[in-house]
Amino acid sequence: MRGVVFDGKQVQVVDDLEVREPGAGEVLVAISAAGLCHSDLSVVDGTIPFPVPVVLGHEGAGVVEAVGAGVTHVSPGDHVALSTLANCGTCAECDRGRPTMCRQAIGRPGKPFTRDGRPVYQFASNSAFAERTVVKAVQAVRIPKDIPMPSAALIGCGVLTGVGAVLNRARVDRGDTVVVIGTGGIGLNVIQGARIAGASRIVAVDANPAKEKAARQFGATDFLLSTEGVRDLLPTGADHAFECVGRVELVRQAVDLLDRHGQAILLGTAPATAEASFLVSSMFLDKSILGCRYGSSRPQRDIPLYTQLYRQGRLLLDELVTRTYPVEDFEEAVGDLGAGRVARGVLTF
C-alpha cells in the first residue's frame, strides 16, 4: 500500500508499505483524507526529534475496516476522525480527565508498519499518511457520515489543538480580549475558538497580508502585520495572547502584550532546546504563561462536540481546506504549505 515515509534523509511516497492486523483494543482504519501540518515537517527538519524510518501524518479521517478484540464503540464501516492521543485510560491522569498528560501516550512510538520486511515507526501514534493505519481504539472517534472526509480530517489536530486551547486550557470567557500571533491552521482555529467562546475583540497578527481575509472569516475583529499596533487597539493589553508560530521572540511579544491577570498560551512548536525570556517583574500582576499539549483535549468528548458545532454552522471546517492533493503530489503540498499559500492542504487516498 501507499504511504509517505521519512528515512532520516529524504521523504518518499512509497507503494510497498504493509500494516499488521489490529490486535486487542485496536482499530484498522482505511484513511480517506489527511491534513498536512507543520508538525510533520518538523520531524523532517529535526525540530521534533523522532526515530526513523517513520510513516508521517497525524491528522486524518477514514473508514473502519476491522476492529480487534474488546472494541465495541466503533464497527467496520463507521466513519472516524483520528486523534493522536493514544492514552491508556486507566492511569491517574486519565482518571482525572487529563488524557493529554498520560505518560503512556508520550514518547512510546510503535511499529505497526513494515517495508521490505523491516519495521517502520508510527508518527504520533497515528501515521495518517498511509492508505491504512492501526490505532488504539481510544483514538478512533465515530463521526456523522455526512461530514466530508477532507473537513473531518482536520478535527484530529488543528481543531483539537486550536479550539481546545481556547475552550479547555485558556478558558476564554465572554467579553475577553484575545490576540492570536500566527494565522496558519492552528491560528485560525484559535480565532474561531475565541469567537465561539464569545470574545469581544480578536486581534489576528500575521506578517502575510494575504491571510487577512481568512482570519476575518474565522472571526478576527482586527488584523495586523506585526504586534506593534496591538496596544493601539488594546491600550491596557490583552486577556489572552496565543503564540501559534513557535519563535522565541514571538513568545516574548505575547507575554509583553498581556493585561493584568493575562495569559500567554504557547502553541507553536519551537526547537527542543529553544529558550525564551520575559521580565520577571511583569509577572507579579497575576500574569501567566501556559504551555498547552494538544489543546488539553479529551477527544472522545471534544470531537463529537466539534462535529455538532460544525453541523450547526458555528465551527468552520470546509473553509479550512484550501486545497486537496492526491498523495502522489506530497511535495507540491509541502511547497504550498511552506510558502503560506494554504491554510491547510489535505492529502487524499
Tab-separated table of C-alpha atoms in Angstrom:
chain	number	residue	atom	x	y	z
A	1	MET	CA	0.000	0.000	0.000
A	2	ARG	CA	0.986	3.650	-0.427
A	3	GLY	CA	2.378	5.861	2.316
A	4	VAL	CA	4.685	8.789	2.996
A	5	VAL	CA	7.918	7.626	4.645
A	6	PHE	CA	10.799	9.675	6.052
A	7	ASP	CA	14.010	7.651	6.317
A	8	GLY	CA	16.120	10.291	8.058
A	9	LYS	CA	17.415	11.798	4.809
A	10	GLN	CA	14.504	12.128	2.426
A	11	VAL	CA	10.724	11.862	2.239
A	12	GLN	CA	9.261	9.440	-0.268
A	13	VAL	CA	5.812	8.358	-1.354
A	14	VAL	CA	6.204	4.580	-1.427
A	15	ASP	CA	3.853	1.810	-2.542
A	16	ASP	CA	5.376	-1.180	-0.741
A	17	LEU	CA	4.263	-0.396	2.810
A	18	GLU	CA	2.468	-3.022	4.874
A	19	VAL	CA	0.497	-2.718	8.103
A	20	ARG	CA	-0.401	-5.505	10.512
A	21	GLU	CA	-3.900	-6.510	11.562
A	22	PRO	CA	-5.394	-4.847	14.650
A	23	GLY	CA	-4.752	-6.508	17.980
A	24	ALA	CA	-6.854	-6.354	21.117
A	25	GLY	CA	-8.080	-2.833	21.766
A	26	GLU	CA	-7.010	-1.617	18.318
A	27	VAL	CA	-8.735	-0.440	15.134
A	28	LEU	CA	-7.664	-0.731	11.497
A	29	VAL	CA	-8.699	2.370	9.548
A	30	ALA	CA	-8.654	2.976	5.799
A	31	ILE	CA	-7.544	6.608	5.534
A	32	SER	CA	-9.627	8.787	3.227
A	33	ALA	CA	-8.022	12.171	3.896
A	34	ALA	CA	-5.162	13.556	5.979
A	35	GLY	CA	-4.202	17.156	6.699
A	36	LEU	CA	-0.622	18.312	6.198
A	37	CYS	CA	0.553	20.081	9.356
A	38	HIS	CA	3.815	21.851	10.215
A	39	SER	CA	4.446	19.168	12.837
A	40	ASP	CA	5.008	16.662	10.034
A	41	LEU	CA	7.616	18.955	8.509
A	42	SER	CA	9.145	19.482	11.963
A	43	VAL	CA	10.041	15.781	12.023
A	44	VAL	CA	11.788	16.152	8.692
A	45	ASP	CA	13.793	19.254	9.681
A	46	GLY	CA	14.656	17.887	13.126
A	47	THR	CA	12.618	20.332	15.207
A	48	ILE	CA	10.730	17.326	16.550
A	49	PRO	CA	13.229	14.501	17.199
A	50	PHE	CA	11.749	11.185	16.096
A	51	PRO	CA	13.178	7.750	15.243
A	52	VAL	CA	13.270	6.696	11.599
A	53	PRO	CA	12.140	5.291	9.275
A	54	VAL	CA	8.694	6.642	10.073
A	55	VAL	CA	5.356	6.966	8.317
A	56	LEU	CA	4.337	10.615	8.655
A	57	GLY	CA	0.907	12.152	9.169
A	58	HIS	CA	-1.159	12.687	12.277
A	59	GLU	CA	-4.358	14.466	11.220
A	60	GLY	CA	-6.696	12.062	9.455
A	61	ALA	CA	-10.131	10.620	8.946
A	62	GLY	CA	-11.302	7.420	7.342
A	63	VAL	CA	-13.452	4.312	7.498
A	64	VAL	CA	-13.075	1.499	9.994
A	65	GLU	CA	-12.060	-1.729	8.232
A	66	ALA	CA	-11.588	-4.042	11.199
A	67	VAL	CA	-11.529	-3.967	14.985
A	68	GLY	CA	-9.608	-6.030	17.488
A	69	ALA	CA	-10.913	-7.920	20.483
A	70	GLY	CA	-12.727	-5.828	23.048
A	71	VAL	CA	-13.529	-2.891	20.759
A	72	THR	CA	-17.234	-2.075	20.899
A	73	HIS	CA	-17.622	1.681	20.337
A	74	VAL	CA	-16.834	1.529	16.607
A	75	SER	CA	-17.563	-1.092	13.952
A	76	PRO	CA	-16.439	-1.785	10.371
A	77	GLY	CA	-17.989	0.796	8.068
A	78	ASP	CA	-18.062	3.589	10.656
A	79	HIS	CA	-16.554	6.932	9.698
A	80	VAL	CA	-13.996	8.093	12.247
A	81	ALA	CA	-11.743	11.038	12.968
A	82	LEU	CA	-8.411	10.054	14.477
A	83	SER	CA	-6.696	11.682	17.425
A	84	THR	CA	-3.004	11.373	18.196
A	85	LEU	CA	-3.738	10.766	21.851
A	86	ALA	CA	-3.090	7.085	22.489
A	87	ASN	CA	-3.756	7.454	26.200
A	88	CYS	CA	-4.135	4.383	28.388
A	89	GLY	CA	-7.465	5.345	30.006
A	90	THR	CA	-6.546	3.826	33.363
A	91	CYS	CA	-3.805	5.955	34.932
A	92	ALA	CA	-4.368	8.733	37.457
A	93	GLU	CA	-4.151	11.473	34.808
A	94	CYS	CA	-6.677	9.767	32.541
A	95	ASP	CA	-8.938	9.206	35.531
A	96	ARG	CA	-8.768	12.931	36.320
A	97	GLY	CA	-9.916	13.778	32.783
A	98	ARG	CA	-6.447	14.864	31.638
A	99	PRO	CA	-5.605	12.339	28.894
A	100	THR	CA	-3.037	14.681	27.327
A	101	MET	CA	-0.912	14.123	30.428
A	102	CYS	CA	-0.991	10.313	30.210
A	103	ARG	CA	2.613	9.123	30.297
A	104	GLN	CA	1.713	6.019	28.316
A	105	ALA	CA	0.847	8.299	25.392
A	106	ILE	CA	4.117	10.232	25.312
A	107	GLY	CA	7.377	9.096	23.742
A	108	ARG	CA	6.446	5.479	23.086
A	109	PRO	CA	6.355	5.121	19.277
A	110	GLY	CA	5.057	1.820	17.950
A	111	LYS	CA	5.995	-0.063	14.790
A	112	PRO	CA	2.808	-1.384	13.175
A	113	PHE	CA	4.231	-0.978	9.660
A	114	THR	CA	6.826	-2.905	7.706
A	115	ARG	CA	8.655	-2.236	4.474
A	116	ASP	CA	10.834	-4.841	2.821
A	117	GLY	CA	10.304	-6.911	5.948
A	118	ARG	CA	11.763	-4.224	8.211
A	119	PRO	CA	9.726	-2.426	10.906
A	120	VAL	CA	8.721	1.196	10.339
A	121	TYR	CA	7.759	3.604	13.121
A	122	GLN	CA	4.380	5.257	13.531
A	123	PHE	CA	4.347	9.043	13.989
A	124	ALA	CA	2.236	10.434	16.829
A	125	SER	CA	0.593	7.021	17.295
A	126	ASN	CA	-1.291	7.813	14.092
A	127	SER	CA	0.569	7.883	10.720
A	128	ALA	CA	-2.343	9.168	8.663
A	129	PHE	CA	-0.181	9.478	5.521
A	130	ALA	CA	-0.858	5.859	4.636
A	131	GLU	CA	-3.723	4.064	2.947
A	132	ARG	CA	-4.317	2.137	6.167
A	133	THR	CA	-3.182	2.541	9.742
A	134	VAL	CA	-3.697	0.792	13.060
A	135	VAL	CA	-4.551	2.919	16.098
A	136	LYS	CA	-5.636	2.327	19.659
A	137	ALA	CA	-9.401	2.165	19.965
A	138	VAL	CA	-9.484	5.307	22.093
A	139	GLN	CA	-8.041	7.265	19.143
A	140	ALA	CA	-10.878	6.419	16.742
A	141	VAL	CA	-13.896	8.657	17.305
A	142	ARG	CA	-17.054	7.993	15.320
A	143	ILE	CA	-18.340	10.958	13.317
A	144	PRO	CA	-21.500	11.517	11.224
A	145	LYS	CA	-21.186	10.199	7.678
A	146	ASP	CA	-22.415	13.456	6.157
A	147	ILE	CA	-19.219	15.311	7.137
A	148	PRO	CA	-16.829	15.450	4.151
A	149	MET	CA	-13.693	13.470	4.866
A	150	PRO	CA	-11.225	16.298	3.987
A	151	SER	CA	-13.015	18.507	6.522
A	152	ALA	CA	-13.312	15.761	9.135
A	153	ALA	CA	-9.586	15.040	8.881
A	154	LEU	CA	-8.724	18.466	10.250
A	155	ILE	CA	-10.523	17.901	13.528
A	156	GLY	CA	-7.887	15.462	14.773
A	157	CYS	CA	-5.095	18.014	15.149
A	158	GLY	CA	-5.793	21.579	14.060
A	159	VAL	CA	-9.247	21.861	15.601
A	160	LEU	CA	-8.500	19.869	18.754
A	161	THR	CA	-5.348	21.927	19.318
A	162	GLY	CA	-6.558	25.416	18.387
A	163	VAL	CA	-10.162	25.406	19.560
A	164	GLY	CA	-9.228	23.223	22.522
A	165	ALA	CA	-6.535	25.656	23.644
A	166	VAL	CA	-9.200	28.361	23.843
A	167	LEU	CA	-12.004	26.393	25.470
A	168	ASN	CA	-10.090	23.898	27.609
A	169	ARG	CA	-6.759	25.487	28.525
A	170	ALA	CA	-7.200	29.270	28.447
A	171	ARG	CA	-10.939	29.085	29.182
A	172	VAL	CA	-11.632	32.308	27.309
A	173	ASP	CA	-14.780	33.914	28.678
A	174	ARG	CA	-17.436	36.130	27.146
A	175	GLY	CA	-16.160	39.648	26.657
A	176	ASP	CA	-12.459	38.728	26.914
A	177	THR	CA	-9.891	40.190	24.542
A	178	VAL	CA	-7.660	37.851	22.534
A	179	VAL	CA	-4.504	38.257	20.441
A	180	VAL	CA	-3.562	35.442	18.048
A	181	ILE	CA	0.006	35.541	16.679
A	182	GLY	CA	0.176	33.448	13.513
A	183	THR	CA	-2.873	32.621	11.401
A	184	GLY	CA	-1.992	29.265	9.898
A	185	GLY	CA	-4.117	26.184	10.516
A	186	ILE	CA	-3.713	26.325	14.303
A	187	GLY	CA	-4.122	30.100	14.500
A	188	LEU	CA	-7.349	30.076	12.505
A	189	ASN	CA	-8.767	27.501	14.889
A	190	VAL	CA	-7.736	29.610	17.872
A	191	ILE	CA	-9.551	32.529	16.243
A	192	GLN	CA	-12.748	30.597	15.732
A	193	GLY	CA	-12.457	29.104	19.206
A	194	ALA	CA	-12.316	32.640	20.615
A	195	ARG	CA	-15.343	33.592	18.522
A	196	ILE	CA	-17.288	30.576	19.801
A	197	ALA	CA	-16.280	31.456	23.375
A	198	GLY	CA	-17.698	34.964	22.958
A	199	ALA	CA	-14.514	37.057	22.987
A	200	SER	CA	-15.278	40.735	22.440
A	201	ARG	CA	-12.181	41.521	20.397
A	202	ILE	CA	-9.962	39.095	18.496
A	203	VAL	CA	-6.776	40.620	17.082
A	204	ALA	CA	-5.048	38.446	14.489
A	205	VAL	CA	-1.357	39.090	13.773
A	206	ASP	CA	0.453	37.700	10.732
A	207	ALA	CA	3.257	39.041	8.558
A	208	ASN	CA	1.462	37.823	5.413
A	209	PRO	CA	-1.247	40.321	4.390
A	210	ALA	CA	-2.885	37.681	2.200
A	211	LYS	CA	-4.070	35.919	5.359
A	212	GLU	CA	-6.336	38.757	6.490
A	213	LYS	CA	-9.384	37.550	4.562
A	214	ALA	CA	-9.326	34.084	6.151
A	215	ALA	CA	-8.597	35.495	9.605
A	216	ARG	CA	-11.644	37.754	9.447
A	217	GLN	CA	-13.778	34.957	8.012
A	218	PHE	CA	-12.954	32.807	11.038
A	219	GLY	CA	-13.770	35.581	13.491
A	220	ALA	CA	-10.941	38.106	13.792
A	221	THR	CA	-12.206	41.618	14.511
A	222	ASP	CA	-8.835	43.158	13.620
A	223	PHE	CA	-5.799	42.173	11.549
A	224	LEU	CA	-2.238	43.461	11.965
A	225	LEU	CA	1.024	42.689	10.189
A	226	SER	CA	3.000	42.872	13.442
A	227	THR	CA	2.349	43.100	17.162
A	228	GLU	CA	3.438	46.758	17.231
A	229	GLY	CA	-0.114	48.008	16.708
A	230	VAL	CA	-1.800	45.818	19.313
A	231	ARG	CA	-1.527	48.409	22.076
A	232	ASP	CA	-3.310	50.939	19.848
A	233	LEU	CA	-6.282	48.568	19.765
A	234	LEU	CA	-5.963	47.248	23.327
A	235	PRO	CA	-4.306	50.026	25.363
A	236	THR	CA	-4.167	48.032	28.609
A	237	GLY	CA	-3.224	44.779	26.904
A	238	ALA	CA	-4.975	41.502	26.115
A	239	ASP	CA	-6.625	38.998	28.406
A	240	HIS	CA	-5.171	36.163	26.320
A	241	ALA	CA	-2.307	36.052	23.799
A	242	PHE	CA	-1.787	32.860	21.781
A	243	GLU	CA	1.601	32.247	20.155
A	244	CYS	CA	0.978	29.882	17.231
A	245	VAL	CA	4.298	30.089	15.355
A	246	GLY	CA	6.982	28.675	17.634
A	247	ARG	CA	9.507	31.540	17.634
A	248	VAL	CA	11.008	32.684	20.912
A	249	GLU	CA	10.834	36.378	20.033
A	250	LEU	CA	7.098	35.987	19.460
A	251	VAL	CA	6.737	34.247	22.804
A	252	ARG	CA	8.269	37.339	24.411
A	253	GLN	CA	5.921	39.597	22.463
A	254	ALA	CA	2.909	37.543	23.577
A	255	VAL	CA	3.931	37.969	27.229
A	256	ASP	CA	4.554	41.701	26.802
A	257	LEU	CA	1.086	42.200	25.291
A	258	LEU	CA	-0.772	40.927	28.340
A	259	ASP	CA	-3.051	42.979	30.550
A	260	ARG	CA	-3.124	42.380	34.291
A	261	HIS	CA	-4.145	38.804	35.015
A	262	GLY	CA	-3.497	37.982	31.351
A	263	GLN	CA	-2.406	34.634	29.957
A	264	ALA	CA	0.124	33.816	27.234
A	265	ILE	CA	-0.652	30.417	25.718
A	266	LEU	CA	2.177	28.718	23.800
A	267	LEU	CA	1.078	26.555	20.863
A	268	GLY	CA	3.814	26.946	18.244
A	269	THR	CA	6.482	24.231	18.064
A	270	ALA	CA	9.904	25.711	18.810
A	271	PRO	CA	13.157	23.698	18.627
A	272	ALA	CA	13.554	21.376	21.608
A	273	THR	CA	16.419	23.434	23.093
A	274	ALA	CA	14.903	26.887	22.449
A	275	GLU	CA	14.780	29.282	25.389
A	276	ALA	CA	12.586	32.374	25.771
A	277	SER	CA	12.901	35.313	28.150
A	278	PHE	CA	10.496	37.679	29.876
A	279	LEU	CA	10.524	40.384	32.530
A	280	VAL	CA	10.029	38.665	35.866
A	281	SER	CA	8.679	41.868	37.420
A	282	SER	CA	5.778	41.927	34.979
A	283	MET	CA	4.522	38.555	36.144
A	284	PHE	CA	3.607	39.796	39.613
A	285	LEU	CA	0.452	41.319	38.129
A	286	ASP	CA	-1.043	37.829	38.153
A	287	LYS	CA	0.058	37.090	34.589
A	288	SER	CA	0.582	33.502	33.441
A	289	ILE	CA	2.500	31.647	30.758
A	290	LEU	CA	0.682	28.444	29.842
A	291	GLY	CA	2.006	25.532	27.904
A	292	CYS	CA	-0.631	23.558	26.081
A	293	ARG	CA	-0.418	19.997	24.803
A	294	TYR	CA	-2.920	19.122	22.091
A	295	GLY	CA	-5.485	21.676	23.238
A	296	SER	CA	-5.796	19.960	26.641
A	297	SER	CA	-8.291	17.842	24.737
A	298	ARG	CA	-10.486	14.916	25.637
A	299	PRO	CA	-11.014	13.606	22.110
A	300	GLN	CA	-13.891	11.207	22.809
A	301	ARG	CA	-15.759	14.181	24.269
A	302	ASP	CA	-14.440	17.055	22.165
A	303	ILE	CA	-14.637	15.582	18.660
A	304	PRO	CA	-18.408	14.893	18.913
A	305	LEU	CA	-18.840	18.431	20.272
A	306	TYR	CA	-16.949	19.940	17.350
A	307	THR	CA	-18.878	17.911	14.791
A	308	GLN	CA	-22.091	19.182	16.375
A	309	LEU	CA	-20.869	22.781	16.176
A	310	TYR	CA	-19.902	22.188	12.528
A	311	ARG	CA	-23.349	20.894	11.637
A	312	GLN	CA	-24.856	23.953	13.346
A	313	GLY	CA	-22.693	26.252	11.208
A	314	ARG	CA	-20.761	27.576	14.212
A	315	LEU	CA	-17.460	25.766	13.562
A	316	LEU	CA	-15.816	26.219	10.169
A	317	LEU	CA	-14.173	23.160	8.651
A	318	ASP	CA	-14.785	23.257	4.901
A	319	GLU	CA	-13.257	26.735	4.800
A	320	LEU	CA	-10.024	25.406	6.322
A	321	VAL	CA	-9.432	23.071	3.394
A	322	THR	CA	-7.646	25.347	0.952
A	323	ARG	CA	-6.762	22.540	-1.450
A	324	THR	CA	-6.748	18.759	-1.681
A	325	TYR	CA	-3.863	16.805	-3.202
A	326	PRO	CA	-3.565	13.167	-4.246
A	327	VAL	CA	-0.884	11.624	-2.034
A	328	GLU	CA	1.450	11.415	-5.035
A	329	ASP	CA	1.588	15.245	-5.021
A	330	PHE	CA	3.021	15.358	-1.499
A	331	GLU	CA	5.996	17.535	-2.481
A	332	GLU	CA	3.727	20.131	-4.070
A	333	ALA	CA	1.581	20.178	-0.931
A	334	VAL	CA	4.679	20.762	1.212
A	335	GLY	CA	5.756	23.618	-1.048
A	336	ASP	CA	2.370	25.302	-0.810
A	337	LEU	CA	2.353	24.954	2.975
A	338	GLY	CA	5.843	26.381	3.325
A	339	ALA	CA	5.010	29.340	1.091
A	340	GLY	CA	1.846	30.130	3.045
A	341	ARG	CA	-0.397	29.517	0.052
A	342	VAL	CA	-2.705	27.210	2.006
A	343	ALA	CA	-4.213	27.280	5.496
A	344	ARG	CA	-4.477	23.503	5.372
A	345	GLY	CA	-3.656	21.258	2.479
A	346	VAL	CA	-5.258	17.808	2.614
A	347	LEU	CA	-3.850	14.622	1.125
A	348	THR	CA	-6.377	12.176	-0.295
A	349	PHE	CA	-6.112	8.453	-0.932
